[in-house]
Short mmCIF file of C-alpha atoms in Angstrom, two decimals:
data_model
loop_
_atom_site.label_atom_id
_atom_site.label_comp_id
_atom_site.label_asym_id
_atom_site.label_seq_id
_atom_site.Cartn_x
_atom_site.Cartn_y
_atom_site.Cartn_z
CA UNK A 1 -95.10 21.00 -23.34
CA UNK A 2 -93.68 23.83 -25.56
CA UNK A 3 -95.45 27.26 -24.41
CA UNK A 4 -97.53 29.66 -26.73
CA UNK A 5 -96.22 32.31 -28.05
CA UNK A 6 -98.47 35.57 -27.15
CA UNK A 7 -101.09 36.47 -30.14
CA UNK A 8 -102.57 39.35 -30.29
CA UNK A 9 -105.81 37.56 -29.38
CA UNK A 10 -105.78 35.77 -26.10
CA UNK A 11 -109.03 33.27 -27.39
CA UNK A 12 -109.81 32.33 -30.92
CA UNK A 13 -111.91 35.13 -31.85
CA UNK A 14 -115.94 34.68 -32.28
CA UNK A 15 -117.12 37.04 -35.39
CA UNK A 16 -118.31 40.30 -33.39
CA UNK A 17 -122.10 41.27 -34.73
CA UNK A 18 -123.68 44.38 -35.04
CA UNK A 19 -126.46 45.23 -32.64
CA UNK A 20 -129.50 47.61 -32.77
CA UNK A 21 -132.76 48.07 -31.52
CA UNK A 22 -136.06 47.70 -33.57
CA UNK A 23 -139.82 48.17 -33.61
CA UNK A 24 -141.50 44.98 -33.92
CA UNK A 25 -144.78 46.03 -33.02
CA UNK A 26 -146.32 47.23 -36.49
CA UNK A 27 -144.61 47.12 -39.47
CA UNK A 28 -146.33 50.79 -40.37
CA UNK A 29 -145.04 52.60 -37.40
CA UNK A 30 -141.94 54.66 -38.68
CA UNK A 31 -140.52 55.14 -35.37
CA UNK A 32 -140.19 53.11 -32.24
CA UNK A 33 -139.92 54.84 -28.38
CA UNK A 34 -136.54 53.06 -27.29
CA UNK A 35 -135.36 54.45 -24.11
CA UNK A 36 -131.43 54.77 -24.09
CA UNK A 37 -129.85 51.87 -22.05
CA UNK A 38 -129.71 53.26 -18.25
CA UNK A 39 -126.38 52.13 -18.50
CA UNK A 40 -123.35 50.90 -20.93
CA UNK A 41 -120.64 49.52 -19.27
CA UNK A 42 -117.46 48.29 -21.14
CA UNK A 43 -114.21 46.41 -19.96
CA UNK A 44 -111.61 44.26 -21.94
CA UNK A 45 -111.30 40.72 -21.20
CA UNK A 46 -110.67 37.23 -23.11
CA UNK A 47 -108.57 39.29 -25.64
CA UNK A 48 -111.50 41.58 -26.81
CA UNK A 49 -114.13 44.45 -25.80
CA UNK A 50 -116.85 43.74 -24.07
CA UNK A 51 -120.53 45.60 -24.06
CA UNK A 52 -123.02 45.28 -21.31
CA UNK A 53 -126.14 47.42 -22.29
CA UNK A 54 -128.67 47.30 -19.50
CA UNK A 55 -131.96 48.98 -18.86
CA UNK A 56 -133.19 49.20 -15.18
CA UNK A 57 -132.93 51.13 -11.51
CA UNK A 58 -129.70 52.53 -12.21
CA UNK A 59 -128.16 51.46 -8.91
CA UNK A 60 -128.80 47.85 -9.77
CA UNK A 61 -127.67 47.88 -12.97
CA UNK A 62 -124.80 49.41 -11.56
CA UNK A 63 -123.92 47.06 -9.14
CA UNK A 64 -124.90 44.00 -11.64
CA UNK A 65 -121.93 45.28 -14.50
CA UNK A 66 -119.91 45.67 -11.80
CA UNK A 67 -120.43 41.96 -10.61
CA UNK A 68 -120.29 40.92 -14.16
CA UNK A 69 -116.95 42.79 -15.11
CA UNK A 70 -115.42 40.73 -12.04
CA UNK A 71 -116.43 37.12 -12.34
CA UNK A 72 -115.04 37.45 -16.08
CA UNK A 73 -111.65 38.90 -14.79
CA UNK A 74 -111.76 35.73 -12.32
CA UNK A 75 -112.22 33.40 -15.22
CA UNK A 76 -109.88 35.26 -17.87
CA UNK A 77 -107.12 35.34 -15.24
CA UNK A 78 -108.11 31.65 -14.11
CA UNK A 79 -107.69 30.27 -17.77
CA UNK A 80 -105.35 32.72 -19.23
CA UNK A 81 -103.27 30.48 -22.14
CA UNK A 82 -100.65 32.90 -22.05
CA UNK A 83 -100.05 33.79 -17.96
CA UNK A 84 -97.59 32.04 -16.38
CA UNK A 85 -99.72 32.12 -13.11
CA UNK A 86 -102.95 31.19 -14.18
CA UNK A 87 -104.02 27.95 -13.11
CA UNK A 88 -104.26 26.47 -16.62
CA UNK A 89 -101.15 26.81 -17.23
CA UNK A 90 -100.06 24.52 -14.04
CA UNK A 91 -102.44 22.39 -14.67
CA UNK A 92 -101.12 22.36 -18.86
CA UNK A 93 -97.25 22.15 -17.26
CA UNK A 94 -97.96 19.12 -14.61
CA UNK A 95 -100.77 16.87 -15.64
CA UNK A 96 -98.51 14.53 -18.08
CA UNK A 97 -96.51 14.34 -14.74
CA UNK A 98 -99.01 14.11 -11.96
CA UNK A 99 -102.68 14.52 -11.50
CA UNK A 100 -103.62 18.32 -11.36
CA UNK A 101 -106.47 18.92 -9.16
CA UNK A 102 -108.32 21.71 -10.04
CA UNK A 103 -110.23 24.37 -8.10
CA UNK A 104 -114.33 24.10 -8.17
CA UNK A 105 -114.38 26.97 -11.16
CA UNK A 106 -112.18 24.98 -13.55
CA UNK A 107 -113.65 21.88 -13.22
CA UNK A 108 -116.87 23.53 -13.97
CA UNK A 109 -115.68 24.67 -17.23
CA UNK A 110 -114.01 21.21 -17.86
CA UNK A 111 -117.27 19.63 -17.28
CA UNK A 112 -118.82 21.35 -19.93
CA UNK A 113 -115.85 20.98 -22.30
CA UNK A 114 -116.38 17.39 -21.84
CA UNK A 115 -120.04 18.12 -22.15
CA UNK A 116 -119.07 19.52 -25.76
CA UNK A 117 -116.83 16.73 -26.82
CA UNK A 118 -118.99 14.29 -26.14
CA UNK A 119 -122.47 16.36 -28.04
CA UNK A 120 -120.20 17.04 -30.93
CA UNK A 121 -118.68 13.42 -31.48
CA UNK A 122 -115.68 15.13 -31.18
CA UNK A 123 -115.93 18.35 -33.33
CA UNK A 124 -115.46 20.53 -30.45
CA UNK A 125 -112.58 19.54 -28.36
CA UNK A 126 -110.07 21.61 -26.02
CA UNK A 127 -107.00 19.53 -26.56
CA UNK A 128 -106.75 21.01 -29.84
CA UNK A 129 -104.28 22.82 -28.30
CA UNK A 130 -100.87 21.20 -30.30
CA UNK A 131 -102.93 21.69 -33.77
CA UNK A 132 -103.43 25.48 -32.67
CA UNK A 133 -99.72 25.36 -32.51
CA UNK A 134 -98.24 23.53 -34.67
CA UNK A 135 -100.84 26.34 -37.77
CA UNK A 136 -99.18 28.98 -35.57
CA UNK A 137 -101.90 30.25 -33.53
CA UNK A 138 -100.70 29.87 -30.31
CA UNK A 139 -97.02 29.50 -31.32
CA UNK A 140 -94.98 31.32 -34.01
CA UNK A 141 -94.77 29.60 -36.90
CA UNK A 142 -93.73 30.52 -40.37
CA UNK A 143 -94.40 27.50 -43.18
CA UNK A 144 -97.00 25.10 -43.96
CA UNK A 145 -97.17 21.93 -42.21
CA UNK A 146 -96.04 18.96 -43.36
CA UNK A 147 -98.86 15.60 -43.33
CA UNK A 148 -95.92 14.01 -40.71
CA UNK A 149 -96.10 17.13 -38.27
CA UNK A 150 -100.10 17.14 -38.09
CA UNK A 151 -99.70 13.37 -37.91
CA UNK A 152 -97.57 13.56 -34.83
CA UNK A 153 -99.42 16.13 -33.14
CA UNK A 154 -102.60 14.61 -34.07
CA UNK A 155 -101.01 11.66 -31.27
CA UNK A 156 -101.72 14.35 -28.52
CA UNK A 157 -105.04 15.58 -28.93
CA UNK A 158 -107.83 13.90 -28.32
CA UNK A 159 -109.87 14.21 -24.72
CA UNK A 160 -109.34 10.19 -24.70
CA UNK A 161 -105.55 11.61 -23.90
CA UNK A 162 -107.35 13.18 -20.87
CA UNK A 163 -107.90 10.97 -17.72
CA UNK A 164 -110.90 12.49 -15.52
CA UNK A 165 -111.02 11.82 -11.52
CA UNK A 166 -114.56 12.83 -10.96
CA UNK A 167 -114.21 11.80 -7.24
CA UNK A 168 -111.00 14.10 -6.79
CA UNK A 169 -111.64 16.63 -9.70
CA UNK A 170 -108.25 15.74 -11.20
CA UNK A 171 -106.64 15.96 -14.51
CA UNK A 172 -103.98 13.59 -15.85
CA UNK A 173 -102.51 13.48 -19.70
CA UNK A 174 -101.31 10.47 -21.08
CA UNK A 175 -98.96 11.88 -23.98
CA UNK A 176 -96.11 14.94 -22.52
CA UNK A 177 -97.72 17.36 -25.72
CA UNK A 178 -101.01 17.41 -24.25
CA UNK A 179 -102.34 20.84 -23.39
CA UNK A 180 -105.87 22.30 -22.61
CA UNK A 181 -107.16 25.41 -24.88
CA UNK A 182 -110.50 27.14 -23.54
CA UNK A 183 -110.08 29.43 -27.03
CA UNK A 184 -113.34 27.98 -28.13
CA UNK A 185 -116.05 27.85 -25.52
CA UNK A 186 -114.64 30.44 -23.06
CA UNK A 187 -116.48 33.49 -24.33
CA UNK A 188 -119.72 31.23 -24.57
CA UNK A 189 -119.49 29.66 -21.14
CA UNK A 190 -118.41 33.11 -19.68
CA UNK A 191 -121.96 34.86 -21.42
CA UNK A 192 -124.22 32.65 -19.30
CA UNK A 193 -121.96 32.98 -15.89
CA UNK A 194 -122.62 36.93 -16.64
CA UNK A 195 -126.55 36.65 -17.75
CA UNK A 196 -127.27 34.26 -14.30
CA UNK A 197 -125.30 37.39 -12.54
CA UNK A 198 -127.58 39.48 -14.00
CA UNK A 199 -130.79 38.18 -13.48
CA UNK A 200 -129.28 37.27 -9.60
CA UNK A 201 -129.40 41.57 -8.86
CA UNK A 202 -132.36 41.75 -10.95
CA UNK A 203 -131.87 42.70 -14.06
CA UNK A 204 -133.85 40.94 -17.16
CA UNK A 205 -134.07 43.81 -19.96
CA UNK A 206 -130.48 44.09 -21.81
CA UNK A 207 -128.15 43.28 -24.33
CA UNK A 208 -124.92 41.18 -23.18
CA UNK A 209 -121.84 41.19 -25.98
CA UNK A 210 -118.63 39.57 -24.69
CA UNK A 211 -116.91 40.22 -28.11
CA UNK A 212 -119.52 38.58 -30.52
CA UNK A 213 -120.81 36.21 -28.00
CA UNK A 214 -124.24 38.30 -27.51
CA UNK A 215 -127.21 37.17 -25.11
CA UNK A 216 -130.53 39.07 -25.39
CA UNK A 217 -132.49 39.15 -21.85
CA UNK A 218 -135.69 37.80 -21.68
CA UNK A 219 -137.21 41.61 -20.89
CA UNK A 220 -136.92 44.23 -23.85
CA UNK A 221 -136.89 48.20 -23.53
CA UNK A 222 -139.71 50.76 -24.48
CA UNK A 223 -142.19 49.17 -27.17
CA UNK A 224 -140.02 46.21 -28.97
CA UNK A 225 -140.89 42.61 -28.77
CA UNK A 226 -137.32 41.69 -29.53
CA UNK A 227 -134.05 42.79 -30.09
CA UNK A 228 -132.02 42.33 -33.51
CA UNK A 229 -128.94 41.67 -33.89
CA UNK A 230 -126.87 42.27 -37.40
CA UNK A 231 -124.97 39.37 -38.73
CA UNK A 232 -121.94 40.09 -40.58
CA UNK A 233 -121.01 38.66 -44.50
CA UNK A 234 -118.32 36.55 -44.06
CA UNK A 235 -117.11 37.78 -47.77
CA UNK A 236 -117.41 40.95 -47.25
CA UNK A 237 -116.96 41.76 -43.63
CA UNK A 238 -118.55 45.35 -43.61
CA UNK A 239 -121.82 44.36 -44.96
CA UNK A 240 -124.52 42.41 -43.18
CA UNK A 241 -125.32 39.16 -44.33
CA UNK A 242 -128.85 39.55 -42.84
CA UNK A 243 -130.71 40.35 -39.35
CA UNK A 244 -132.05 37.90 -36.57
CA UNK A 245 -134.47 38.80 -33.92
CA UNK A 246 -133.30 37.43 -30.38
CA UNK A 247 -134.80 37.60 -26.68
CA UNK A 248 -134.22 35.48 -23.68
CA UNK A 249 -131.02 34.07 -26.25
CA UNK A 250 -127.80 33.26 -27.28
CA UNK A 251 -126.08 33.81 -30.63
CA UNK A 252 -122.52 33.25 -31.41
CA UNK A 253 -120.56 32.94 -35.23
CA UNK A 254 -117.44 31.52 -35.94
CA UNK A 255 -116.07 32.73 -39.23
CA UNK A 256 -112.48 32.10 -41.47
CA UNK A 257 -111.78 35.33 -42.04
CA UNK A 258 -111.35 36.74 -38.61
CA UNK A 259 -108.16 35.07 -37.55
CA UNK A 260 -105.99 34.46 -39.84
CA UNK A 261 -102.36 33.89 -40.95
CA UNK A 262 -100.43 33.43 -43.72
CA UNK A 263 -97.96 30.13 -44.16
CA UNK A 264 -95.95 29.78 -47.11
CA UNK A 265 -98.39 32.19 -49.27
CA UNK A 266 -101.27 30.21 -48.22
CA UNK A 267 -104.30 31.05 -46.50
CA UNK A 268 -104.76 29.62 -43.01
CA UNK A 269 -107.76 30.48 -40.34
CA UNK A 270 -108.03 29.43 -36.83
CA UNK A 271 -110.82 26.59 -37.10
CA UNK A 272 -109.18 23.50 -37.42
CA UNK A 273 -110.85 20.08 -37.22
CA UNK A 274 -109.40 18.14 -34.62
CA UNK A 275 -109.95 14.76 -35.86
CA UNK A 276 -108.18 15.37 -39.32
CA UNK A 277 -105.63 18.37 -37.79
CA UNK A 278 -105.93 20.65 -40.71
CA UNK A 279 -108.14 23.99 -40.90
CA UNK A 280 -111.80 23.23 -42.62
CA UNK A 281 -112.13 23.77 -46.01
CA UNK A 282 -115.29 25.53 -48.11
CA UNK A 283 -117.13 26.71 -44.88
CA UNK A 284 -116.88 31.08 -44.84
CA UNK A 285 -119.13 30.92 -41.57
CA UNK A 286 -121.38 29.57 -38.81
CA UNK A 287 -124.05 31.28 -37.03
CA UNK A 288 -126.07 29.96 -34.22
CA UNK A 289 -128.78 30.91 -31.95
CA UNK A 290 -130.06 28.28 -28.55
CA UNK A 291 -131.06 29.76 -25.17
CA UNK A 292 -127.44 29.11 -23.59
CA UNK A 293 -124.27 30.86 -24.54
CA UNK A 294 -121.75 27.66 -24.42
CA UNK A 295 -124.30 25.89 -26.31
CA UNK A 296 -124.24 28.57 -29.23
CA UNK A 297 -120.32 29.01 -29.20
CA UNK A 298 -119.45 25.46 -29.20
CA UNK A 299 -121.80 24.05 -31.85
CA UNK A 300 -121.28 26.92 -34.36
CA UNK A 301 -117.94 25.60 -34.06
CA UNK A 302 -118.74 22.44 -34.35
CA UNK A 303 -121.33 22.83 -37.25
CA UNK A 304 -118.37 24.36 -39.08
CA UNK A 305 -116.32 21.26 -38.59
CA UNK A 306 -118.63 18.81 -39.53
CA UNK A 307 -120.72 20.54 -41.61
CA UNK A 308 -124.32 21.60 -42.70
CA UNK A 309 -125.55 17.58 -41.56
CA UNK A 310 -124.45 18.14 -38.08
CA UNK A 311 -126.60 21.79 -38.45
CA UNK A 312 -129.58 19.90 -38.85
CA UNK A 313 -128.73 17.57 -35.59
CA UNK A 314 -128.65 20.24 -33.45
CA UNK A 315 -131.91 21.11 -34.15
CA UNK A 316 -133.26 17.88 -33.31
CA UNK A 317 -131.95 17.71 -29.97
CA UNK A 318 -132.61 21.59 -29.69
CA UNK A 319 -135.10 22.34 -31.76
CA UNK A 320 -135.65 26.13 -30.51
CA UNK A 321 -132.36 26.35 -32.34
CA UNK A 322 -131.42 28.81 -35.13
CA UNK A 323 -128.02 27.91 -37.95
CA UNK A 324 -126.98 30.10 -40.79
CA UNK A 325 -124.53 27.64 -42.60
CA UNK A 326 -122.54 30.08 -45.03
CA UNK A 327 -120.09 27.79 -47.50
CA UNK A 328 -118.13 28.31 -50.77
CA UNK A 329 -117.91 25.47 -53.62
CA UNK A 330 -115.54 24.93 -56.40
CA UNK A 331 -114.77 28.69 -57.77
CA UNK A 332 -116.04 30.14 -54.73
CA UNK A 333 -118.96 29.68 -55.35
CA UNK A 334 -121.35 30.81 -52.19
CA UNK A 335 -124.16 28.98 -50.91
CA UNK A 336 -126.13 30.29 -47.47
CA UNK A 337 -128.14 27.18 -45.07
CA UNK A 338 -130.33 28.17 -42.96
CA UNK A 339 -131.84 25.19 -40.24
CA UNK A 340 -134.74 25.62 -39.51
#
């Protein structure tokens, strides 16, 4: 297996949201009393900034950010793409040779990859590794593909290239170019390991935002019934496309504009479709809100990959679910779904 090259980003990016506070109890009253959050606490991690803002006895809510800040470490370090040491590389650098078995943690988060494979039909997948590579996301690369390169690396992804010891909690590839990327459920998986920490040292009433991933507790601050949280316009990115109002949930957007390159004077973003190997076409952006943070990151990846159909499964087999489907036409032309 070739190694990445070191982006600046550690994990594909999720668009980052805006968040505020606001008065939901009567649409007459011009002012809301919003306590300040008895505590913000910030730390870098999975390549971006992340925002805890809790509300609470100030001890706990100490001790609960502190909790938070290092189980995500743990993980980051555990699946780092781009450290030598961290146990998905070994597992990325011996598998095609020998089973890896991996340590209680990772095989969590495989489990739930496979979980996402399997909801998706294959939309979300994290052997997409090679395509990342071969567009230049996780290796340099300088001109457009040719249809025989993302044919031939198309021959190592696939999670049917994965063999699965559930006994052992083993790995095993069956092609050498195999590798594992986390890029697109790590930040989701990681937001509900940091909410269940939460709500373990008792804290409900708070805002979670692990670079765009963002959960909502099920408790809000002062007089709001809900917190709302700013979606960005995909076209242009310092305007807000609209507002949703979350609590006790989950909301997560993947977008084309937020990382990008350039190959050969073309435009390239980071969401490509794993069955097909080349980046999606006519879809700006894909917002989604469930009660789970995996759930929310992998499907609004998935709902950009298979499109505004697959937006309207997910709410049949969620149907708490919120999508905003933003997608351009023939002369960029812009049309905005929203499921329900």
């Amino acid at each position: 297996m070739e190694k990445p090259w070191k982006p600046v980003l550690l994990f594909a990016c999720a668009v980052i949201v805006m968040l505020s506070l606001r008065n939901c109890t009567s649409k007459d009253t011009p002012e809301s009393n919003i306590p300040g959050p008895t505590l913000v606490h910030e730390f870098d991690v999975f390549g971006t900034h992340a925002v805890l803002q809790l509300w609470g006895d100030r001890a706990v809510c100490d001790q609960a950010a502190s909790a938070v800040e290092d189980r995500m470490l743990e993980l980051h370090d555990r699946i780092n793409l781009f450290d030598e040491d961290s146990e998905l590389i070994q597992l990325n650098q011996t598998a095609f040779d020998s089973p890896f078995e991996c340590s209680d943690e990772l095989w969590d988060l495989l489990e739930t990859a496979r979980r996402a494979y399997n909801e998706t039909g294959g939309a979300f997948d994290v052997s997409v590794g090679p395509l990342m590579s071969l567009w230049g996301f996780n290796k340099k690369q300088k001109t457009y593909p040719t249809p025989e390169q993302v044919e031939k690396t198309l021959q190592a992804v696939g999670l049917d290239k994965v063999r699965f010891d559930d006994a052992r909690h083993t790995v095993r590839f069956t092609h050498p170019d195999t590798y594992l990327d986390f890029g697109g459920i790590a930040k989701g998986y990681a937001l509900d390991l940091a909410v269940a920490i939460a709500r373990e040292h008792g804290v409900d009433t708070g805002i979670i935002d692990l670079g765009g991933n963002i959960y909502c507790l099920e408790n809000t601050p002062g007089d709001i019934e809900s917190y709302t949280i700013g979606i960005r316009d995909p076209q242009w990115t310092g305007e807000l496309l609209e507002t949703i109002e979350l609590r006790d949930q989950a909301v997560a957007t993947s977008g084309n504009y937020e990382n990008f390159i350039m190959l050969d004077g073309k435009f390239v973003h980071h969401i490509v479709d794993p069955r097909t190997g080349y980046p999606v076409p006519n879809t700006a952006s894909v917002t989604v809100v469930t009660h789970e943070g995996w759930v929310s990151d992998v499907f609004s990846t998935a709902i950009f990959v298979r499109g505004p159909e697959f937006a309207e499964h997910l709410i049949k087999i969620r149907p708490t679910a919120r999508v905003i489907f933003v997608c351009t036409t023939e002369g960029q032309k812009r049309e905005t779904l929203r499921f329900p």
